[in-house]
Rosetta silent file (secondary structure, phi, psi, omega in degrees, C-alpha in Angstrom):
SEQUENCE: MAASGLRSYIIRRLLLLVPVLLGATLLIFAVSQMFSPVERASLYVRDPKQLRNIDEIIKKYHLDDPFFIQFSHWLAEVLKGNLGWSKSVNMPVARAIVEFLPATAELVLYAAPLIIFLGIKMGVLSATHRDTPLDHATRTLAIIGWSLPSFWLGIVLLAVFYGVFGLFPPGRLSVEASIYVNSPNFIRYTKLNTIDALLNGQFWIFVDALKHLVLPVATLVIINIALLMRITRSSMLEEMSKLYVMMARAKGLDDKVVVNKHVQRNALISALTVSGLLTASLLCGVVITETVFNYHGIGYWAVHAAIQLDIPAVLGFTLFSALIFVAANLIVDIMYAYVDPRIKLG
SCORE:     score description
SCORE:     0.000 S_00000001
   1 L     0.000  -44.006 -179.696   97.413   18.488   88.023 S_00000001
   2 H   -64.585  -39.836 -179.126  100.409   16.243   88.573 S_00000001
   3 H   -66.068  -40.896  179.846  100.497   17.097   92.292 S_00000001
   4 H   -67.950  -35.854  177.568   96.781   16.333   92.747 S_00000001
   5 H   -64.478  -42.027  178.304   97.200   13.040   90.863 S_00000001
   6 H   -65.764  -39.744  179.869  100.076   12.029   93.142 S_00000001
   7 H   -62.552  -45.190  179.985   98.076   13.053   96.209 S_00000001
   8 H   -66.961  -34.865  177.304   95.077   10.938   95.219 S_00000001
   9 H   -62.560  -45.242  179.738   97.382    8.020   94.417 S_00000001
  10 H   -65.829  -40.580  179.050   98.946    8.185   97.902 S_00000001
  11 H   -62.213  -42.098  178.692   95.510    8.489   99.571 S_00000001
  12 H   -61.555  -42.209 -179.670   94.292    5.382   97.704 S_00000001
  13 H   -66.816  -37.584  178.525   97.339    3.433   98.828 S_00000001
  14 H   -66.151  -40.075  179.213   96.872    4.571  102.445 S_00000001
  15 H   -65.668  -32.917  178.955   93.218    3.497  102.408 S_00000001
  16 H   -68.421  -21.467 -179.158   94.249    0.070  101.103 S_00000001
  17 H   -65.129  -31.924 -175.221   96.467   -0.375  104.179 S_00000001
  18 H   -61.068  -55.524  178.556   93.437   -0.696  106.481 S_00000001
  19 H   -65.306  -32.179  179.438   92.039   -3.979  105.072 S_00000001
  20 H   -65.133  -48.206  179.157   95.555   -5.359  104.562 S_00000001
  21 H   -64.880  -39.234  178.302   96.558   -4.722  108.188 S_00000001
  22 H   -63.167  -42.733  177.910   93.221   -6.000  109.449 S_00000001
  23 H   -63.980  -39.892  179.302   93.637   -9.186  107.424 S_00000001
  24 H   -65.140  -44.582  180.000   97.199   -9.652  108.712 S_00000001
  25 H   -66.428  -35.211  178.726   96.174   -9.221  112.362 S_00000001
  26 H   -64.133  -43.645  179.310   93.237  -11.580  111.852 S_00000001
  27 H   -66.410  -42.648  179.603   95.528  -14.265  110.437 S_00000001
  28 H   -62.221  -43.609  179.956   98.115  -13.779  113.203 S_00000001
  29 H   -68.247  -34.080  179.482   95.478  -14.066  115.921 S_00000001
  30 H   -60.539  -36.163  178.522   93.968  -17.139  114.242 S_00000001
  31 H   -63.530  -35.832 -178.244   97.314  -18.929  114.670 S_00000001
  32 H   -66.447  -16.989 -178.146   97.220  -18.240  118.415 S_00000001
  33 L   -69.709  -10.772  176.490   93.985  -20.232  118.668 S_00000001
  34 L   -70.448  -16.559 -179.333   96.041  -23.416  118.508 S_00000001
  35 L   -99.466  159.455 -177.913   96.995  -22.751  122.137 S_00000001
  36 L   -73.921  160.820  177.028   94.794  -23.126  125.200 S_00000001
  37 H   -56.206  -35.771  179.308   93.150  -20.114  126.948 S_00000001
  38 H   -63.685  -42.990 -179.797   95.605  -20.532  129.837 S_00000001
  39 H   -69.713  -31.736 -178.603   98.590  -20.278  127.462 S_00000001
  40 H   -82.894   -7.499 -178.484   97.056  -17.284  125.673 S_00000001
  41 H   -61.432  -29.826 -178.746   96.411  -15.372  128.898 S_00000001
  42 H   -68.865  -10.190  177.093   99.942  -13.899  128.731 S_00000001
  43 H   -71.178  -14.319 -170.927   98.859  -11.977  125.611 S_00000001
  44 H  -115.600    3.299 -175.626   96.886   -9.580  127.814 S_00000001
  45 L  -108.359  153.170  175.277   99.179   -8.834  130.759 S_00000001
  46 L  -108.977   -8.945 -177.993  101.784   -6.165  131.325 S_00000001
  47 L  -143.391  131.831 -177.656  103.158   -7.717  134.502 S_00000001
  48 H   -61.598  -19.347  178.449  103.725  -11.447  135.228 S_00000001
  49 H   -63.641  -27.270  179.590  102.081  -10.979  138.654 S_00000001
  50 H   -65.308  -23.899 -177.512   98.761  -10.680  136.822 S_00000001
  51 H   -70.397   -9.709  176.675   99.128  -14.302  135.691 S_00000001
  52 H   -67.927  -23.603  179.512   98.410  -15.427  139.248 S_00000001
  53 H  -109.571   59.917 -176.796   94.770  -14.688  138.477 S_00000001
  54 H   -56.457  -44.739 -176.718   94.527  -16.707  135.266 S_00000001
  55 H   -61.123  -37.613  179.393   90.799  -17.388  135.647 S_00000001
  56 H   -67.304  -38.747  179.323   90.040  -13.671  135.942 S_00000001
  57 H   -65.749  -44.040  179.449   92.064  -12.896  132.794 S_00000001
  58 H   -59.878  -41.316 -179.796   90.296  -15.652  130.850 S_00000001
  59 H   -71.446  -43.022 -176.441   86.932  -14.279  131.945 S_00000001
  60 H   -63.285  -42.196 -176.443   87.826  -10.599  131.409 S_00000001
  61 L  -100.845   13.321  172.337   89.090  -11.079  127.850 S_00000001
  62 L    55.565   44.789 -176.441   86.526  -13.756  126.906 S_00000001
  63 L   -71.427   -9.935  175.333   89.181  -16.350  126.052 S_00000001
  64 L  -103.054    1.722 -176.782   86.548  -19.088  126.070 S_00000001
  65 L   -87.443  175.012  177.638   84.163  -17.150  123.810 S_00000001
  66 L   -57.093  158.552 -171.856   83.770  -17.357  119.996 S_00000001
  67 H   -52.296  -51.609 -172.832   86.707  -16.356  117.811 S_00000001
  68 H   -69.881  -26.387  174.604   85.605  -12.861  116.728 S_00000001
  69 H   -69.075  -44.497  176.859   84.741  -11.799  120.284 S_00000001
  70 H   -61.223  -43.376 -177.861   88.238  -12.835  121.392 S_00000001
  71 H   -61.747  -40.950 -179.283   89.759  -11.087  118.374 S_00000001
  72 H   -63.419  -38.762  178.943   88.011   -7.790  119.142 S_00000001
  73 H   -70.973  -40.050  179.045   89.355   -7.778  122.715 S_00000001
  74 H   -65.438  -44.108  179.974   92.887   -8.707  121.596 S_00000001
  75 H   -63.059  -36.780  177.741   92.900   -6.035  118.859 S_00000001
  76 H   -62.546  -39.861  178.113   91.731   -3.428  121.386 S_00000001
  77 H   -68.137  -40.123  179.162   94.720   -4.313  123.608 S_00000001
  78 H   -61.794  -42.588  179.846   97.125   -4.202  120.663 S_00000001
  79 H   -65.862  -22.715  174.952   95.889   -0.730  119.698 S_00000001
  80 L   -84.078   -5.446 -178.823   96.627    0.368  123.285 S_00000001
  81 L    91.381    8.565  179.071  100.197   -0.895  122.866 S_00000001
  82 L   -96.335  105.268  179.262   99.723   -3.975  125.037 S_00000001
  83 L  -104.510    7.964  178.690  101.243   -6.969  123.237 S_00000001
  84 L    97.639 -174.394 -176.368  101.533   -9.090  126.350 S_00000001
  85 E  -108.443  128.580  178.110  104.439  -10.255  128.525 S_00000001
  86 E   -93.341  110.401 -179.272  107.575  -11.863  127.082 S_00000001
  87 L   -74.102  -21.948 -177.790  108.853  -14.509  129.483 S_00000001
  88 L   -69.307  -28.390  178.734  112.024  -15.050  127.402 S_00000001
  89 L  -123.130    3.485  175.110  113.366  -11.572  128.273 S_00000001
  90 L    56.915   50.625  177.042  111.151  -10.852  131.298 S_00000001
  91 E  -159.636  163.794  176.004  109.611   -7.637  129.994 S_00000001
  92 E   -59.223  146.571 -177.482  106.545   -6.465  128.020 S_00000001
  93 H   -60.345  -42.306 -179.819  106.679   -7.440  124.341 S_00000001
  94 H   -59.199  -41.109  178.865  106.304   -3.814  123.195 S_00000001
  95 H   -69.377  -36.783  178.972  109.310   -2.803  125.300 S_00000001
  96 H   -62.036  -41.583  177.756  111.318   -5.794  124.014 S_00000001
  97 H   -61.384  -44.090  179.110  110.727   -4.667  120.419 S_00000001
  98 H   -64.027  -35.268 -177.946  111.890   -1.151  121.319 S_00000001
  99 H   -74.236  -40.879 -173.007  114.977   -2.565  123.081 S_00000001
 100 H   -92.410  -22.568 -177.053  116.102   -5.006  120.361 S_00000001
 101 H   -62.468  -40.967 -177.757  115.102   -3.139  117.192 S_00000001
 102 H   -56.723  -35.432  179.188  117.882   -0.478  117.284 S_00000001
 103 H   -62.460  -46.292  178.722  120.596   -3.157  116.991 S_00000001
 104 H   -67.503  -39.964  179.246  118.993   -4.578  113.851 S_00000001
 105 H   -60.537  -38.004  179.050  118.257   -1.075  112.525 S_00000001
 106 H   -66.804  -38.813  176.862  121.946   -0.191  112.883 S_00000001
 107 H   -61.915  -45.168 -179.355  122.895   -3.321  110.950 S_00000001
 108 H   -67.534  -35.997 -179.609  120.434   -2.413  108.190 S_00000001
 109 H   -55.187  -36.281 -179.100  121.630    1.211  108.172 S_00000001
 110 H   -95.935  -32.475 -175.667  125.043    0.059  106.920 S_00000001
 111 H   -79.681  -46.262 -173.551  124.118   -3.116  105.004 S_00000001
 112 H   -59.527  -48.735  179.046  121.068   -2.001  102.968 S_00000001
 113 H   -59.382  -38.229  178.881  122.695    0.991  101.154 S_00000001
 114 H   -66.202  -43.544  179.253  125.691   -1.170  100.212 S_00000001
 115 H   -61.271  -47.514 -177.316  123.458   -3.996   98.961 S_00000001
 116 H   -66.002  -47.657 -178.020  121.281   -1.623   96.920 S_00000001
 117 H   -64.166  -51.571 -176.932  124.155    0.442   95.473 S_00000001
 118 H   -68.604  -37.781  179.928  126.439   -2.487   94.631 S_00000001
 119 H   -63.133  -46.782  179.534  123.586   -4.701   93.427 S_00000001
 120 H   -68.333  -42.616 -179.250  122.243   -2.093   91.008 S_00000001
 121 H   -61.828  -46.502  179.514  125.723   -1.001   89.907 S_00000001
 122 H   -66.141  -36.967  178.181  126.855   -4.565   89.197 S_00000001
 123 H   -64.175  -42.413  178.495  123.564   -5.310   87.409 S_00000001
 124 H   -65.059  -46.609  178.896  123.950   -2.272   85.150 S_00000001
 125 H   -61.010  -41.670 -179.588  127.599   -3.086   84.373 S_00000001
 126 H   -63.742  -41.082 -178.881  126.730   -6.702   83.656 S_00000001
 127 H   -71.226  -42.155 -178.446  123.917   -5.716   81.275 S_00000001
 128 H   -73.888  -15.963  177.302  125.873   -3.005   79.430 S_00000001
 129 L  -119.530   44.505 -175.054  128.832   -5.395   78.994 S_00000001
 130 L   -56.399  135.200  176.790  126.749   -8.432   78.085 S_00000001
 131 L    62.420   23.246  173.373  128.671  -11.650   77.296 S_00000001
 132 L  -103.508  168.959  177.203  132.024  -10.018   78.094 S_00000001
 133 H   -55.309  -34.543  178.726  134.494  -11.211   80.765 S_00000001
 134 H   -64.707  -42.297  178.130  133.110   -8.493   83.098 S_00000001
 135 H   -62.117  -46.994 -179.316  129.576   -9.849   82.667 S_00000001
 136 H   -63.905  -38.572 -178.405  130.706  -13.427   83.310 S_00000001
 137 H   -66.705  -46.799 -178.568  132.746  -12.376   86.368 S_00000001
 138 H   -66.184  -38.218  178.741  129.907  -10.419   88.028 S_00000001
 139 H   -67.544  -38.432  178.255  127.393  -13.208   87.345 S_00000001
 140 H   -64.664  -45.366  178.382  129.762  -15.820   88.756 S_00000001
 141 H   -61.274  -39.767 -179.797  130.348  -13.778   91.899 S_00000001
 142 H   -64.583  -43.386  179.854  126.605  -13.288   92.297 S_00000001
 143 H   -64.754  -41.654  178.718  125.890  -17.017   91.973 S_00000001
 144 H   -62.750  -46.765 -179.737  128.631  -17.880   94.473 S_00000001
 145 H   -61.907  -42.149 -179.540  127.343  -15.297   96.966 S_00000001
 146 H   -67.444  -29.484 -175.737  123.737  -16.453   96.579 S_00000001
 147 H   -82.767  -20.091 -176.203  124.748  -20.110   97.038 S_00000001
 148 L   -74.601  127.697  173.295  126.696  -19.642  100.265 S_00000001
 149 L   -64.941  135.474 -175.403  124.766  -20.476  103.466 S_00000001
 150 H   -63.481  -35.327 -179.849  124.822  -17.393  105.699 S_00000001
 151 H   -67.689  -37.671 -179.820  125.784  -19.371  108.815 S_00000001
 152 H   -67.796  -46.632  179.545  128.744  -20.964  106.980 S_00000001
 153 H   -60.924  -43.450  179.652  129.946  -17.651  105.537 S_00000001
 154 H   -61.512  -43.978  179.898  129.593  -15.965  108.936 S_00000001
 155 H   -65.026  -41.606  178.879  131.582  -18.678  110.701 S_00000001
 156 H   -63.000  -45.368  179.226  134.333  -18.584  108.037 S_00000001
 157 H   -62.480  -40.552  176.711  134.624  -14.796  108.269 S_00000001
 158 H   -63.702  -44.894 -177.735  134.789  -15.009  112.074 S_00000001
 159 H   -62.527  -39.548 -176.948  137.393  -17.789  111.963 S_00000001
 160 H   -78.964  -57.143 -171.510  139.626  -15.890  109.549 S_00000001
 161 H   -78.217  -36.936  179.676  139.341  -12.254  110.609 S_00000001
 162 H   -94.021  -44.447 -178.121  138.709  -12.672  114.348 S_00000001
 163 H   -67.523  -43.627 -175.876  140.200  -16.097  115.035 S_00000001
 164 H   -89.778  -49.461 -173.549  143.417  -15.647  113.008 S_00000001
 165 L   -98.214  -10.340  178.857  143.974  -11.884  112.830 S_00000001
 166 L    72.105   22.650 -179.013  142.101  -10.770  115.966 S_00000001
 167 L  -105.789  158.671  171.218  140.055   -8.235  113.981 S_00000001
 168 L    50.370   70.942 -177.976  136.318   -7.470  113.894 S_00000001
 169 L   -71.336  162.455  176.260  135.026   -9.246  117.024 S_00000001
 170 L   -75.086  178.341 -177.547  131.445  -10.529  117.461 S_00000001
 171 L    84.827 -168.955 -179.459  128.797   -8.752  119.565 S_00000001
 172 L  -106.388  -32.131 -178.090  127.939   -5.057  119.407 S_00000001
 173 L  -148.055  158.138  171.609  130.631   -3.486  121.610 S_00000001
 174 L   -72.894  167.542 -179.235  133.769   -4.388  123.519 S_00000001
 175 H   -60.381  -44.933 -178.669  133.511   -4.724  127.315 S_00000001
 176 H   -62.094  -45.677 -179.807  135.195   -1.345  127.877 S_00000001
 177 H   -67.756  -37.355 -179.812  132.938    0.461  125.397 S_00000001
 178 H   -63.871  -40.889  178.315  129.839   -1.300  126.737 S_00000001
 179 H   -62.071  -43.164 -178.434  130.588   -0.158  130.307 S_00000001
 180 H   -68.516  -41.463 -179.109  131.005    3.441  129.148 S_00000001
 181 H   -62.377  -34.591 -178.403  127.858    3.363  126.972 S_00000001
 182 L   -90.595    7.184  178.605  125.772    2.139  129.921 S_00000001
 183 L   -89.821  163.612  178.917  127.199    4.756  132.289 S_00000001
 184 L   -64.760  -17.216 -179.407  125.486    8.077  133.182 S_00000001
 185 L   -73.416  -15.158 -175.365  128.156    9.913  131.143 S_00000001
 186 L  -111.943  123.512 -179.271  126.736    8.564  127.870 S_00000001
 187 L   -94.959  126.445  178.986  123.372    9.793  126.580 S_00000001
 188 L   -90.360   98.410  179.442  121.381    7.295  124.468 S_00000001
 189 L   -80.596  -48.829 -174.121  119.697    9.415  121.814 S_00000001
 190 L  -119.520  -13.369 -173.096  118.864    6.725  119.241 S_00000001
 191 L    67.921   10.448  169.572  120.253    3.488  120.794 S_00000001
 192 L   -95.916  114.689 -169.463  122.298    3.075  117.611 S_00000001
 193 H   -57.420  -44.274 -177.612  125.837    2.833  118.976 S_00000001
 194 H   -66.262  -41.372 -179.888  127.650    4.463  116.059 S_00000001
 195 H   -68.100  -47.702 -179.138  125.224    7.394  115.862 S_00000001
 196 H   -63.812  -34.239  178.405  125.071    7.939  119.632 S_00000001
 197 H   -62.348  -43.404  178.510  128.861    7.759  119.866 S_00000001
 198 H   -67.211  -40.525  179.686  129.201   10.626  117.393 S_00000001
 199 H   -66.438  -28.113  177.384  126.453   12.640  119.115 S_00000001
 200 L   -90.321   -1.808  179.915  128.284   12.192  122.430 S_00000001
 201 L    72.436   23.136 -179.265  131.627   13.125  120.847 S_00000001
 202 L  -106.388   84.919 -174.907  133.139    9.701  121.659 S_00000001
 203 H   -66.518  -29.661 -178.974  134.919    8.765  118.444 S_00000001
 204 H   -67.257  -32.360  176.231  136.626    5.740  120.017 S_00000001
 205 H   -72.127  -36.853  176.213  133.226    4.171  120.725 S_00000001
 206 H   -59.136  -45.968  179.184  132.199    4.880  117.124 S_00000001
 207 H   -64.644  -41.952  179.519  135.296    3.012  115.884 S_00000001
 208 H   -61.337  -46.948  179.838  134.668    0.179  118.359 S_00000001
 209 H   -64.920  -37.292 -179.560  131.027   -0.225  117.247 S_00000001
 210 H   -65.743  -38.567  177.925  132.043   -0.039  113.594 S_00000001
 211 H   -60.562  -38.173 -179.764  134.566   -2.872  114.069 S_00000001
 212 H   -73.997  -19.079 -179.342  131.786   -5.093  115.435 S_00000001
 213 H   -87.119  -20.583 -171.340  129.574   -4.255  112.445 S_00000001
 214 H   -56.576  -52.973 -174.615  132.074   -5.129  109.702 S_00000001
 215 H   -70.027  -46.547  176.757  131.606   -8.915  109.574 S_00000001
 216 H   -63.204  -36.535  177.139  127.806   -9.122  109.942 S_00000001
 217 H   -65.482  -43.660  178.780  127.392   -6.325  107.363 S_00000001
 218 H   -60.575  -41.156  179.021  129.829   -8.091  105.000 S_00000001
 219 H   -61.541  -47.139 -179.092  127.880  -11.348  105.400 S_00000001
 220 H   -64.536  -40.102 -179.127  124.564   -9.667  104.574 S_00000001
 221 H   -65.547  -47.958 -177.569  126.011   -7.807  101.578 S_00000001
 222 H   -62.157  -41.644 -176.775  127.655  -10.907  100.065 S_00000001
 223 H   -72.582  -40.937 -169.734  124.536  -13.052  100.513 S_00000001
 224 H   -94.545  -13.773 -174.565  121.906  -10.529   99.387 S_00000001
 225 H   -68.562  -28.074 -173.718  123.624   -8.626   96.593 S_00000001
 226 H   -62.211  -46.219 -176.656  123.128  -11.415   94.044 S_00000001
 227 H   -60.184  -47.107 -178.744  119.326  -11.196   93.805 S_00000001
 228 H   -65.285  -37.321  179.106  119.294   -7.436   93.218 S_00000001
 229 H   -63.696  -44.494 -178.218  122.097   -7.719   90.667 S_00000001
 230 H   -67.588  -40.252  178.181  120.269  -10.401   88.664 S_00000001
 231 H   -63.539  -45.044 -179.569  116.959   -8.487   88.739 S_00000001
 232 H   -63.952  -42.696 -179.394  118.668   -5.268   87.596 S_00000001
 233 H   -61.843  -48.124 -177.985  120.563   -7.055   84.838 S_00000001
 234 H   -66.303  -37.248  177.857  117.479   -8.767   83.402 S_00000001
 235 H   -66.304  -40.860  178.561  115.441   -5.520   83.584 S_00000001
 236 H   -63.297  -45.229 -179.362  118.229   -3.590   81.850 S_00000001
 237 H   -63.434  -38.065  178.129  118.518   -6.174   79.062 S_00000001
 238 H   -64.321  -44.324  179.925  114.749   -6.121   78.545 S_00000001
 239 H   -67.237  -38.258 -177.195  114.679   -2.318   78.290 S_00000001
 240 H   -67.601  -18.405  179.684  117.729   -2.209   75.997 S_00000001
 241 L   -91.397   -1.322 -176.598  115.938   -4.449   73.494 S_00000001
 242 L   -81.024  161.322 -172.666  112.924   -2.116   73.196 S_00000001
 243 H   -63.270  -39.384 -176.152  112.155    0.051   70.180 S_00000001
 244 H   -63.754  -30.336  178.110  112.688    3.452   71.837 S_00000001
 245 H   -71.609  -42.470  178.726  116.294    2.512   72.654 S_00000001
 246 H   -62.423  -40.404  179.541  116.971    1.425   69.092 S_00000001
 247 H   -66.912  -39.576  178.804  115.459    4.683   67.793 S_00000001
 248 H   -63.224  -40.829  178.477  117.535    6.766   70.214 S_00000001
 249 H   -69.499  -37.177  179.426  120.702    5.039   69.059 S_00000001
 250 H   -64.571  -30.268  178.425  119.668    5.405   65.400 S_00000001
 251 L   -77.721   -4.180  176.568  119.321    9.171   65.946 S_00000001
 252 L    94.027   10.739  177.926  122.950    9.252   67.028 S_00000001
 253 L   -65.669  141.406  178.320  122.501    9.697   70.782 S_00000001
 254 L   -60.581  139.562 -175.849  125.532    8.704   72.819 S_00000001
 255 H   -60.132  -36.648  179.288  125.158    5.204   74.280 S_00000001
 256 H   -65.476  -38.219  178.854  125.921    6.439   77.805 S_00000001
 257 H   -65.431  -42.911  179.961  123.152    9.051   77.551 S_00000001
 258 H   -61.868  -46.741 -177.632  120.661    6.427   76.371 S_00000001
 259 H   -68.250  -49.043 -173.703  121.578    4.037   79.186 S_00000001
 260 H   -73.158  -38.097 -174.018  121.830    6.597   82.002 S_00000001
 261 H   -90.610  -29.084 -173.203  118.850    8.832   81.117 S_00000001
 262 H  -116.653  -56.251 -173.986  116.345    6.375   79.697 S_00000001
 263 H   -64.272  -48.447 -176.866  117.132    2.684   80.190 S_00000001
 264 H   -61.902  -41.024 -178.033  118.186    2.865   83.848 S_00000001
 265 H   -59.631  -44.762 -179.700  115.146    4.923   84.864 S_00000001
 266 H   -73.775  -34.210 -178.999  112.711    2.368   83.407 S_00000001
 267 H   -73.996  -19.158 -177.409  114.710   -0.629   84.614 S_00000001
 268 H   -68.456  -17.592 -177.512  114.761    0.739   88.183 S_00000001
 269 H   -57.225  -50.711 -179.809  111.097   -0.190   88.729 S_00000001
 270 H   -65.437  -42.708 -179.344  111.892   -3.874   89.335 S_00000001
 271 H   -63.894  -33.560  179.368  115.027   -3.063   91.343 S_00000001
 272 H   -63.711  -43.516  179.199  112.979   -0.676   93.491 S_00000001
 273 H   -60.918  -49.357 -178.627  110.531   -3.415   94.452 S_00000001
 274 H   -63.473  -40.967 -179.548  113.285   -5.844   95.406 S_00000001
 275 H   -61.799  -43.810  179.976  115.191   -3.150   97.333 S_00000001
 276 H   -63.426  -47.185 -179.143  112.125   -2.220   99.397 S_00000001
 277 H   -69.093  -34.552  178.326  111.223   -5.799  100.295 S_00000001
 278 H   -65.461  -44.392  178.275  114.865   -6.661  100.958 S_00000001
 279 H   -63.540  -40.243  178.528  115.240   -3.746  103.385 S_00000001
 280 H   -62.770  -43.353 -179.568  111.991   -4.737  105.107 S_00000001
 281 H   -65.720  -34.690  176.865  113.159   -8.338  105.512 S_00000001
 282 H   -67.851  -40.502  179.844  116.459   -7.134  107.000 S_00000001
 283 H   -65.226  -28.966  179.360  114.607   -4.850  109.437 S_00000001
 284 L   -78.297    2.405  174.601  112.497   -7.798  110.573 S_00000001
 285 L   105.593  127.199  175.969  115.654   -9.467  111.774 S_00000001
 286 L  -102.477   87.257 -167.257  118.384  -11.524  110.168 S_00000001
 287 H   -55.627  -51.545 -174.350  118.122  -14.440  112.554 S_00000001
 288 H   -66.643  -46.196 -178.725  121.086  -16.556  111.414 S_00000001
 289 H   -62.876  -44.109  179.796  123.522  -13.662  111.011 S_00000001
 290 H   -65.710  -33.524  179.281  122.593  -12.141  114.382 S_00000001
 291 H   -71.916  -45.508 -178.954  122.942  -15.540  116.073 S_00000001
 292 H   -60.087  -41.650 -175.854  126.327  -16.370  114.496 S_00000001
 293 L   -95.235   11.462  179.242  127.804  -13.002  115.461 S_00000001
 294 L    51.344   42.209 -175.695  126.134  -12.892  118.901 S_00000001
 295 L  -101.744  107.045 -169.331  124.497   -9.680  117.751 S_00000001
 296 L   -80.355   74.321  175.626  121.472   -9.070  119.978 S_00000001
 297 L  -100.355 -168.670 -175.374  118.994   -7.678  117.477 S_00000001
 298 H   -70.102  -30.035  176.407  115.302   -8.313  117.014 S_00000001
 299 H   -68.682  -39.722  177.585  115.922  -11.520  115.052 S_00000001
 300 H   -60.948  -43.965  178.439  118.113  -12.882  117.850 S_00000001
 301 H   -65.368  -42.112 -177.392  115.330  -12.161  120.348 S_00000001
 302 H   -62.928  -42.092 -178.063  112.648  -13.708  118.109 S_00000001
 303 H   -69.128  -36.913  177.869  114.464  -17.009  117.655 S_00000001
 304 H   -70.905  -32.777  176.160  115.125  -17.353  121.404 S_00000001
 305 H   -66.284  -40.945  179.847  111.480  -16.516  122.118 S_00000001
 306 H   -65.427  -40.439  179.296  110.358  -19.224  119.693 S_00000001
 307 H   -61.494  -37.239 -178.529  112.672  -21.807  121.295 S_00000001
 308 L   -90.247    9.593 -179.099  111.147  -21.030  124.709 S_00000001
 309 L    51.907   47.685  177.960  107.592  -21.092  123.300 S_00000001
 310 L   -86.334   88.176 -171.409  107.120  -17.459  124.277 S_00000001
 311 H   -59.096  -49.631  179.747  103.723  -17.007  122.565 S_00000001
 312 H   -59.759  -38.334 -179.787  103.247  -13.229  123.122 S_00000001
 313 H   -66.190  -44.175 -179.768  106.777  -12.512  121.884 S_00000001
 314 H   -64.259  -44.371  178.915  106.353  -14.611  118.728 S_00000001
 315 H   -66.621  -39.960  178.063  102.955  -13.039  117.947 S_00000001
 316 H   -63.136  -42.567  178.140  104.290   -9.546  118.712 S_00000001
 317 H   -64.546  -41.619  178.890  107.283  -10.109  116.433 S_00000001
 318 H   -63.726  -41.619  178.282  105.011  -11.446  113.664 S_00000001
 319 H   -64.347  -42.151  177.204  102.728   -8.426  114.000 S_00000001
 320 H   -61.831  -43.361  179.899  105.729   -6.094  113.868 S_00000001
 321 H   -62.421  -42.497  178.677  107.036   -7.882  110.741 S_00000001
 322 H   -61.077  -42.417  179.644  103.655   -7.541  109.032 S_00000001
 323 H   -63.162  -41.646  179.800  103.597   -3.806  109.808 S_00000001
 324 H   -63.600  -44.202 -178.572  107.118   -3.347  108.414 S_00000001
 325 H   -68.510  -38.050  177.215  106.298   -5.129  105.156 S_00000001
 326 H   -64.168  -43.656  178.405  103.054   -3.204  104.694 S_00000001
 327 H   -63.942  -40.254  179.201  104.914    0.081  105.306 S_00000001
 328 H   -63.057  -42.090  178.156  107.692   -0.978  102.900 S_00000001
 329 H   -63.268  -38.507  178.175  105.139   -1.743  100.177 S_00000001
 330 H   -63.605  -46.025 -179.886  103.538    1.673  100.702 S_00000001
 331 H   -62.051  -42.586  178.359  106.901    3.450  100.418 S_00000001
 332 H   -62.621  -42.175  178.396  107.766    1.477   97.267 S_00000001
 333 H   -60.817  -41.032  179.488  104.380    2.340   95.727 S_00000001
 334 H   -67.793  -39.848  178.074  104.954    6.042   96.413 S_00000001
 335 H   -65.869  -33.106  174.496  108.463    5.868   94.961 S_00000001
 336 H   -53.393  -45.415 -175.816  106.994    4.210   91.854 S_00000001
 337 H   -62.517  -30.219  178.160  104.944    7.334   91.271 S_00000001
 338 H   -79.915  -38.931 -178.837  108.099    9.481   91.295 S_00000001
 339 H   -71.217  -42.466 -178.994  110.132    7.150   89.080 S_00000001
 340 L  -131.489   96.590 -176.799  107.301    6.573   86.570 S_00000001
 341 H   -57.398  -21.928 -178.384  104.562    9.268   86.614 S_00000001
 342 H   -63.738  -25.507 -176.505  102.303    7.052   84.426 S_00000001
 343 H   -64.117  -30.654 -177.805  101.662    4.804   87.484 S_00000001
 344 H   -62.372  -24.067 -178.219   99.601    7.569   89.164 S_00000001
 345 H   -80.183  -14.663 -177.191   96.970    7.174   86.483 S_00000001
 346 L   -80.215    0.000    0.000   96.442    3.471   87.305 S_00000001
C-alpha cells in the first residue's frame, strides 16, 4: 500500500512537470520577442554560415508571424537539441552547455555536501544549545558569512593564500596539468578533472585540480552556509517546543534520542527544501565566484555571453536553469515522501 501510494505521488509530480516546463519555455521565448527577427535568426542555426541567408531563415521559421506560430517552431527546434549558435564561444549553444557544465558540476560536487552537512550540523547544535556561548558563536559566524560579498571574500582569499603564500591558484589546472589532460594520453570520462585524474591513475593531476578548487569551494561554503544553518535552527526550535517532544521527555526518554530520532527528522523538511534549491542554484552557475577565480564554468560563460549580447546563449542558459530548478523541485518532492510518509497522502 505504501509503495503504491509513493508511486502515485511520484507520477502526479511528474505530470505536473509538463505544464511547468511549458510555462517556463513560453516565458523565456516571450522575452526574446524584444529583439528583431534578424537578431533572433541565430536561435535556429547550427552553423554561422547559415546566417548568410538571413531572409530564408526568417521565412522558414516564420519569424515575422504571430507569437504562437513562432513559439511552436522554436520549441520544435529546442526539442531536437538545437538551441542556436553562440557567437561568444563560436559553437552551438547545446555544445557550449556540455563543455562548460562539468567545471561548475565539479565545484558543486565538493561545495554542496559541505554546505549541507555543516549548515545542518551547525543549525542543530545552535538549537540544542540555545542561548549558550556556542549558539551565539555559530549565529555570529553565520551572520558574518552571509554579510560578506562573494567577490570581496574571493579576492581576499586569493590575496592571502595565493598572493602571499603561493597556495591554491586560480583557474582549474596548472599549465603542466592542463597540457597533459588535453593530450591523447589522458581519457576524458566525465570532464571533471579530479574524477578523471583518478580514473586515469594520475594522482598528481588530482592533487593539482584539488588545489585549484580549495578557494572557490571555501568561498561558496562560507557565503551559503548561513542560510541553511538559520533555517535548520528555527525549524529545530519550533519542533522542540511541540507537545510530542514534551511528552517524550516527560516519559523519561534520553534528550539525545528525542532530538536525533524525532526532532531532527521533522525539522529536516525545511532544510531539505533549502538544500535542493541551493544545489540547483549552484549548478546553474556561480557567476561572481567563477569570474573572480577565473574558473571557466557555466556561470562564467553565461556572464560573458550576456556582455556580448549573445541572445541564443542567454536564452539557452535560461532554459537550462529552468530545467535544473524544475528537476531539483521534483527530487525534493520525492525526498519529502521518504522523510515524511504523510506527504504521499496529500
